Amino acid sequence: MRTAITEMFGIEHPIIQGGMHYVGFAEMAAAVSNAGGLGIITGLTQKTASDLANEIARCRDMTDKPIGVNLTFLPTVSSPDYPGYVKAIIEGGIKTVETAGRNPQQVLPALQEAGVSVIHKCTSIRHALKAQDIGCDAVSIDGFECGGHPGEDDIPNMILLPRAADELEIPFVASGGQADGRSLVASLAMGAEGINMGTRFIATKEAPVHDNVKQALLESTELDTRLVMRPLRNTERVLKNAAVDRVLEKERTLGDAIQFEDIISDVAGVYPKIMVDGDMDAGAWSCGMVAGLIHDIPTCQELIDRIMAEAEAIIDERLSHIVRCSTSEKTLRQIH
Ligand SMILES: Cc1cc2nc3c(=O)[nH]c(=O)nc-3n(C[C@H](O)[C@H](O)[C@H](O)COP(=O)(O)O)c2cc1C
């Protein structure tokens, strides 16, 4: 399948693995890229720019396919060394960067002068248009159902994607709620040039996370995510657990007076305890509603091959059959 996104990023299939804190290590990115998608290393999971340079080099030892790096601009306690990360990305020969969070303008000139394409992840059409205006090469449209930060507008992809198709000139991919061939075909039908998946890639053999995390995804349904930090306008979709119950209780009792410090122990610095140690109640961790569509732990190759085969079968068989039947019924009606 060739789309504007496979051409732009030099990949075989229009499937991207979005940046994921404490998941997007070299092993994850290499497995996705080796399977023909675009694997992405999460920049800020690497504590320093030189750690990121080492992680890129490690990933290069595992794949000769294109890989990307995610740079997230979120409110953090201390400001990361973005110029250092950009230097590591360019010197590491990376050709695709996924930016997310605040406006990525500060990193665009350096990246694009070095021949790096930038795909910015947005949760609203106005942010997508802004990304287009400042010169991003593509955008990833992250619907309300997504794991992580869905923004504050609460618009699901069924609306966001056709809106993006109507408004944007640059290519976009659908992000949030994507799991299988049905997701891919639906997204293509709504104007996207591919899909970006987060949560689904965590439940794969190669995802470098504790087995408890994968099991938690298998046991969860679409009803098991919650939104935290909405009163702080930093909404995050997470999997329900004891820490999330504590955060929601504080949000209820403190109301508008809540400060980040009131919940910090349950939302900051918790990823190593969850992803590495497998302590599933240690804090709030991002997870999409798509958990309801995850029922197995395939390899990335099996997952991507299955998505592509299913998508092609839906287009060639189910959709073509519906169109063929409707056309012949119409012809019969005209004859009689
Ligand atoms: C555990 C986890 C961690 C994530 N961390 C980040 C991150 O650090 N930066 C970022 O831009 N997006 C992050 N995301 C969002 C994903 O890149 C992607 O946009 C999202 O998962 C898509 O929705 P889905 O989970 O329904 O596929 C994270 C998602 C998950 C599930």
mmCIF file with all atom_site columns, N, CA and C and ligand atoms in Angstrom, residues 18-21 23 42 70 72 98 100 121 142 145-148 175-178 196-199 202 271 275 285-288 290, ligand 1:
data_model
loop_
_atom_site.group_PDB
_atom_site.id
_atom_site.type_symbol
_atom_site.label_atom_id
_atom_site.label_alt_id
_atom_site.label_comp_id
_atom_site.label_asym_id
_atom_site.label_entity_id
_atom_site.label_seq_id
_atom_site.pdbx_PDB_ins_code
_atom_site.Cartn_x
_atom_site.Cartn_y
_atom_site.Cartn_z
_atom_site.occupancy
_atom_site.B_iso_or_equiv
_atom_site.pdbx_formal_charge
_atom_site.auth_seq_id
_atom_site.auth_comp_id
_atom_site.auth_asym_id
_atom_site.auth_atom_id
_atom_site.pdbx_PDB_model_num
ATOM   1   N N   . GLY A 1 18  ? 3.681   5.577  17.675 1.00 0.00 ? 18  GLY A N   1
ATOM   2   C CA  . GLY A 1 18  ? 3.856   6.885  18.308 1.00 0.00 ? 18  GLY A CA  1
ATOM   3   C C   . GLY A 1 18  ? 4.825   6.826  19.483 1.00 0.00 ? 18  GLY A C   1
ATOM   4   N N   . GLY A 1 19  ? 5.469   7.946  19.771 1.00 0.00 ? 19  GLY A N   1
ATOM   5   C CA  . GLY A 1 19  ? 6.379   8.026  20.907 1.00 0.00 ? 19  GLY A CA  1
ATOM   6   C C   . GLY A 1 19  ? 5.658   7.630  22.190 1.00 0.00 ? 19  GLY A C   1
ATOM   7   N N   . MET A 1 20  ? 6.293   6.814  23.007 1.00 0.00 ? 20  MET A N   1
ATOM   8   C CA  . MET A 1 20  ? 5.687   6.411  24.279 1.00 0.00 ? 20  MET A CA  1
ATOM   9   C C   . MET A 1 20  ? 6.750   6.379  25.364 1.00 0.00 ? 20  MET A C   1
ATOM   10  N N   . HIS A 1 21  ? 6.500   7.164  26.412 1.00 0.00 ? 21  HIS A N   1
ATOM   11  C CA  . HIS A 1 21  ? 7.437   7.274  27.520 1.00 0.00 ? 21  HIS A CA  1
ATOM   12  C C   . HIS A 1 21  ? 7.685   5.897  28.142 1.00 0.00 ? 21  HIS A C   1
ATOM   13  N N   . VAL A 1 23  ? 8.435   3.223  26.866 1.00 0.00 ? 23  VAL A N   1
ATOM   14  C CA  . VAL A 1 23  ? 8.119   2.088  25.986 1.00 0.00 ? 23  VAL A CA  1
ATOM   15  C C   . VAL A 1 23  ? 8.949   2.233  24.700 1.00 0.00 ? 23  VAL A C   1
ATOM   16  N N   . THR A 1 42  ? 11.420  7.355  21.944 1.00 0.00 ? 42  THR A N   1
ATOM   17  C CA  . THR A 1 42  ? 10.900  8.498  22.702 1.00 0.00 ? 42  THR A CA  1
ATOM   18  C C   . THR A 1 42  ? 12.067  9.297  23.274 1.00 0.00 ? 42  THR A C   1
ATOM   19  N N   . ASN A 1 70  ? 10.691  10.849 18.835 1.00 0.00 ? 70  ASN A N   1
ATOM   20  C CA  . ASN A 1 70  ? 9.630   11.731 19.345 1.00 0.00 ? 70  ASN A CA  1
ATOM   21  C C   . ASN A 1 70  ? 10.240  12.789 20.259 1.00 0.00 ? 70  ASN A C   1
ATOM   22  N N   . THR A 1 72  ? 8.713   15.575 22.791 1.00 0.00 ? 72  THR A N   1
ATOM   23  C CA  . THR A 1 72  ? 7.468   16.034 23.408 1.00 0.00 ? 72  THR A CA  1
ATOM   24  C C   . THR A 1 72  ? 7.715   17.339 24.169 1.00 0.00 ? 72  THR A C   1
ATOM   25  N N   . GLU A 1 98  ? 8.774   13.060 15.298 1.00 0.00 ? 98  GLU A N   1
ATOM   26  C CA  . GLU A 1 98  ? 7.384   13.286 15.711 1.00 0.00 ? 98  GLU A CA  1
ATOM   27  C C   . GLU A 1 98  ? 7.440   14.272 16.876 1.00 0.00 ? 98  GLU A C   1
ATOM   28  N N   . ALA A 1 100 ? 5.252   16.715 19.649 1.00 0.00 ? 100 ALA A N   1
ATOM   29  C CA  . ALA A 1 100 ? 3.952   16.658 20.319 1.00 0.00 ? 100 ALA A CA  1
ATOM   30  C C   . ALA A 1 100 ? 3.940   17.657 21.454 1.00 0.00 ? 100 ALA A C   1
ATOM   31  N N   . LYS A 1 121 ? 2.022   16.043 16.271 1.00 0.00 ? 121 LYS A N   1
ATOM   32  C CA  . LYS A 1 121 ? 0.796   15.409 16.762 1.00 0.00 ? 121 LYS A CA  1
ATOM   33  C C   . LYS A 1 121 ? -0.113  16.459 17.372 1.00 0.00 ? 121 LYS A C   1
ATOM   34  N N   . ASP A 1 142 ? -4.698  13.268 16.708 1.00 0.00 ? 142 ASP A N   1
ATOM   35  C CA  . ASP A 1 142 ? -4.885  12.424 17.894 1.00 0.00 ? 142 ASP A CA  1
ATOM   36  C C   . ASP A 1 142 ? -6.293  12.653 18.454 1.00 0.00 ? 142 ASP A C   1
ATOM   37  N N   . GLU A 1 145 ? -10.203 9.527  21.814 1.00 0.00 ? 145 GLU A N   1
ATOM   38  C CA  . GLU A 1 145 ? -10.080 8.164  22.330 1.00 0.00 ? 145 GLU A CA  1
ATOM   39  C C   . GLU A 1 145 ? -8.641  7.763  22.636 1.00 0.00 ? 145 GLU A C   1
ATOM   40  N N   . CYS A 1 146 ? -7.669  8.607  22.251 1.00 0.00 ? 146 CYS A N   1
ATOM   41  C CA  . CYS A 1 146 ? -6.261  8.216  22.323 1.00 0.00 ? 146 CYS A CA  1
ATOM   42  C C   . CYS A 1 146 ? -5.749  8.019  23.743 1.00 0.00 ? 146 CYS A C   1
ATOM   43  N N   . GLY A 1 147 ? -4.719  7.206  23.860 1.00 0.00 ? 147 GLY A N   1
ATOM   44  C CA  . GLY A 1 147 ? -3.974  7.095  25.107 1.00 0.00 ? 147 GLY A CA  1
ATOM   45  C C   . GLY A 1 147 ? -3.051  8.290  25.225 1.00 0.00 ? 147 GLY A C   1
ATOM   46  N N   . GLY A 1 148 ? -2.845  8.790  26.427 1.00 0.00 ? 148 GLY A N   1
ATOM   47  C CA  . GLY A 1 148 ? -1.983  9.960  26.603 1.00 0.00 ? 148 GLY A CA  1
ATOM   48  C C   . GLY A 1 148 ? -2.802  11.229 26.707 1.00 0.00 ? 148 GLY A C   1
ATOM   49  N N   . SER A 1 175 ? -4.518  9.056  14.576 1.00 0.00 ? 175 SER A N   1
ATOM   50  C CA  . SER A 1 175 ? -3.916  8.539  15.803 1.00 0.00 ? 175 SER A CA  1
ATOM   51  C C   . SER A 1 175 ? -4.981  8.462  16.887 1.00 0.00 ? 175 SER A C   1
ATOM   52  N N   . GLY A 1 176 ? -4.955  7.395  17.663 1.00 0.00 ? 176 GLY A N   1
ATOM   53  C CA  . GLY A 1 176 ? -5.961  7.242  18.722 1.00 0.00 ? 176 GLY A CA  1
ATOM   54  C C   . GLY A 1 176 ? -7.014  6.237  18.305 1.00 0.00 ? 176 GLY A C   1
ATOM   55  N N   . GLY A 1 177 ? -7.084  5.120  19.034 1.00 0.00 ? 177 GLY A N   1
ATOM   56  C CA  . GLY A 1 177 ? -8.116  4.118  18.773 1.00 0.00 ? 177 GLY A CA  1
ATOM   57  C C   . GLY A 1 177 ? -7.809  3.192  17.615 1.00 0.00 ? 177 GLY A C   1
ATOM   58  N N   . GLN A 1 178 ? -6.593  3.251  17.080 1.00 0.00 ? 178 GLN A N   1
ATOM   59  C CA  . GLN A 1 178 ? -6.240  2.423  15.911 1.00 0.00 ? 178 GLN A CA  1
ATOM   60  C C   . GLN A 1 178 ? -5.684  1.083  16.394 1.00 0.00 ? 178 GLN A C   1
ATOM   61  N N   . ASN A 1 196 ? -1.342  5.974  13.266 1.00 0.00 ? 196 ASN A N   1
ATOM   62  C CA  . ASN A 1 196 ? -0.332  6.025  14.323 1.00 0.00 ? 196 ASN A CA  1
ATOM   63  C C   . ASN A 1 196 ? -0.910  5.262  15.508 1.00 0.00 ? 196 ASN A C   1
ATOM   64  N N   . MET A 1 197 ? -0.181  4.268  16.023 1.00 0.00 ? 197 MET A N   1
ATOM   65  C CA  . MET A 1 197 ? -0.687  3.495  17.157 1.00 0.00 ? 197 MET A CA  1
ATOM   66  C C   . MET A 1 197 ? 0.252   3.600  18.347 1.00 0.00 ? 197 MET A C   1
ATOM   67  N N   . GLY A 1 198 ? -0.339  3.725  19.520 1.00 0.00 ? 198 GLY A N   1
ATOM   68  C CA  . GLY A 1 198 ? 0.431   3.707  20.758 1.00 0.00 ? 198 GLY A CA  1
ATOM   69  C C   . GLY A 1 198 ? 0.117   2.441  21.524 1.00 0.00 ? 198 GLY A C   1
ATOM   70  N N   . THR A 1 199 ? -1.020  2.472  22.240 1.00 0.00 ? 199 THR A N   1
ATOM   71  C CA  . THR A 1 199 ? -1.397  1.381  23.144 1.00 0.00 ? 199 THR A CA  1
ATOM   72  C C   . THR A 1 199 ? -1.274  -0.001 22.483 1.00 0.00 ? 199 THR A C   1
ATOM   73  N N   . ILE A 1 202 ? 2.050   -1.644 22.644 1.00 0.00 ? 202 ILE A N   1
ATOM   74  C CA  . ILE A 1 202 ? 2.577   -2.090 23.955 1.00 0.00 ? 202 ILE A CA  1
ATOM   75  C C   . ILE A 1 202 ? 2.308   -3.583 24.144 1.00 0.00 ? 202 ILE A C   1
ATOM   76  N N   . TYR A 1 271 ? 6.617   6.148  35.658 1.00 0.00 ? 271 TYR A N   1
ATOM   77  C CA  . TYR A 1 271 ? 6.734   5.179  34.553 1.00 0.00 ? 271 TYR A CA  1
ATOM   78  C C   . TYR A 1 271 ? 7.733   4.042  34.793 1.00 0.00 ? 271 TYR A C   1
ATOM   79  N N   . MET A 1 275 ? 6.422   0.404  34.028 1.00 0.00 ? 275 MET A N   1
ATOM   80  C CA  . MET A 1 275 ? 6.913   -0.263 32.808 1.00 0.00 ? 275 MET A CA  1
ATOM   81  C C   . MET A 1 275 ? 8.081   -1.214 33.078 1.00 0.00 ? 275 MET A C   1
ATOM   82  N N   . TRP A 1 285 ? -0.749  5.802  34.282 1.00 0.00 ? 285 TRP A N   1
ATOM   83  C CA  . TRP A 1 285 ? 0.002   5.619  33.021 1.00 0.00 ? 285 TRP A CA  1
ATOM   84  C C   . TRP A 1 285 ? -0.951  5.650  31.840 1.00 0.00 ? 285 TRP A C   1
ATOM   85  N N   . SER A 1 286 ? -0.489  6.279  30.752 1.00 0.00 ? 286 SER A N   1
ATOM   86  C CA  . SER A 1 286 ? -1.301  6.511  29.556 1.00 0.00 ? 286 SER A CA  1
ATOM   87  C C   . SER A 1 286 ? -1.777  5.205  28.945 1.00 0.00 ? 286 SER A C   1
ATOM   88  N N   . CYS A 1 287 ? -3.038  5.196  28.553 1.00 0.00 ? 287 CYS A N   1
ATOM   89  C CA  . CYS A 1 287 ? -3.602  4.009  27.895 1.00 0.00 ? 287 CYS A CA  1
ATOM   90  C C   . CYS A 1 287 ? -4.843  4.452  27.127 1.00 0.00 ? 287 CYS A C   1
ATOM   91  N N   . GLY A 1 288 ? -5.013  3.946  25.914 1.00 0.00 ? 288 GLY A N   1
ATOM   92  C CA  . GLY A 1 288 ? -6.147  4.351  25.091 1.00 0.00 ? 288 GLY A CA  1
ATOM   93  C C   . GLY A 1 288 ? -7.356  3.448  25.261 1.00 0.00 ? 288 GLY A C   1
ATOM   94  N N   . VAL A 1 290 ? -8.637  1.947  23.090 1.00 0.00 ? 290 VAL A N   1
ATOM   95  C CA  . VAL A 1 290 ? -8.391  0.835  22.184 1.00 0.00 ? 290 VAL A CA  1
ATOM   96  C C   . VAL A 1 290 ? -8.037  -0.441 22.949 1.00 0.00 ? 290 VAL A C   1
HETATM 97  C C1  . LIG B 2 .   ? 2.151   4.480  27.674 1.00 0.00 ? 1   LIG B C1  1
HETATM 98  C C2  . LIG B 2 .   ? 2.066   5.626  26.699 1.00 0.00 ? 1   LIG B C2  1
HETATM 99  C C3  . LIG B 2 .   ? 3.006   6.640  26.770 1.00 0.00 ? 1   LIG B C3  1
HETATM 100 C C4  . LIG B 2 .   ? 2.938   7.705  25.868 1.00 0.00 ? 1   LIG B C4  1
HETATM 101 N N1  . LIG B 2 .   ? 3.930   8.664  25.908 1.00 0.00 ? 1   LIG B N1  1
HETATM 102 C C5  . LIG B 2 .   ? 3.940   9.645  24.981 1.00 0.00 ? 1   LIG B C5  1
HETATM 103 C C6  . LIG B 2 .   ? 5.002   10.586 24.931 1.00 0.00 ? 1   LIG B C6  1
HETATM 104 O O1  . LIG B 2 .   ? 5.928   10.556 25.742 1.00 0.00 ? 1   LIG B O1  1
HETATM 105 N N2  . LIG B 2 .   ? 4.966   11.539 23.957 1.00 0.00 ? 1   LIG B N2  1
HETATM 106 C C7  . LIG B 2 .   ? 3.949   11.593 23.028 1.00 0.00 ? 1   LIG B C7  1
HETATM 107 O O2  . LIG B 2 .   ? 3.978   12.452 22.154 1.00 0.00 ? 1   LIG B O2  1
HETATM 108 N N3  . LIG B 2 .   ? 2.931   10.721 23.057 1.00 0.00 ? 1   LIG B N3  1
HETATM 109 C C8  . LIG B 2 .   ? 2.905   9.745  23.994 1.00 0.00 ? 1   LIG B C8  1
HETATM 110 N N4  . LIG B 2 .   ? 1.893   8.828  23.986 1.00 0.00 ? 1   LIG B N4  1
HETATM 111 C C9  . LIG B 2 .   ? 0.825   8.914  22.945 1.00 0.00 ? 1   LIG B C9  1
HETATM 112 C C10 . LIG B 2 .   ? 1.118   8.015  21.737 1.00 0.00 ? 1   LIG B C10 1
HETATM 113 O O3  . LIG B 2 .   ? 2.248   8.425  21.032 1.00 0.00 ? 1   LIG B O3  1
HETATM 114 C C11 . LIG B 2 .   ? -0.060  8.013  20.747 1.00 0.00 ? 1   LIG B C11 1
HETATM 115 O O4  . LIG B 2 .   ? -0.309  9.329  20.289 1.00 0.00 ? 1   LIG B O4  1
HETATM 116 C C12 . LIG B 2 .   ? -1.320  7.471  21.383 1.00 0.00 ? 1   LIG B C12 1
HETATM 117 O O5  . LIG B 2 .   ? -1.028  6.359  22.162 1.00 0.00 ? 1   LIG B O5  1
HETATM 118 C C13 . LIG B 2 .   ? -2.336  7.111  20.304 1.00 0.00 ? 1   LIG B C13 1
HETATM 119 O O6  . LIG B 2 .   ? -3.492  6.583  20.876 1.00 0.00 ? 1   LIG B O6  1
HETATM 120 P P1  . LIG B 2 .   ? -3.741  4.990  21.094 1.00 0.00 ? 1   LIG B P1  1
HETATM 121 O O7  . LIG B 2 .   ? -3.071  4.683  22.384 1.00 0.00 ? 1   LIG B O7  1
HETATM 122 O O8  . LIG B 2 .   ? -5.198  4.879  21.137 1.00 0.00 ? 1   LIG B O8  1
HETATM 123 O O9  . LIG B 2 .   ? -3.100  4.271  19.956 1.00 0.00 ? 1   LIG B O9  1
HETATM 124 C C14 . LIG B 2 .   ? 1.901   7.766  24.906 1.00 0.00 ? 1   LIG B C14 1
HETATM 125 C C15 . LIG B 2 .   ? 0.940   6.754  24.860 1.00 0.00 ? 1   LIG B C15 1
HETATM 126 C C16 . LIG B 2 .   ? 1.013   5.691  25.737 1.00 0.00 ? 1   LIG B C16 1
HETATM 127 C C17 . LIG B 2 .   ? -0.037  4.619  25.650 1.00 0.00 ? 1   LIG B C17 1
#
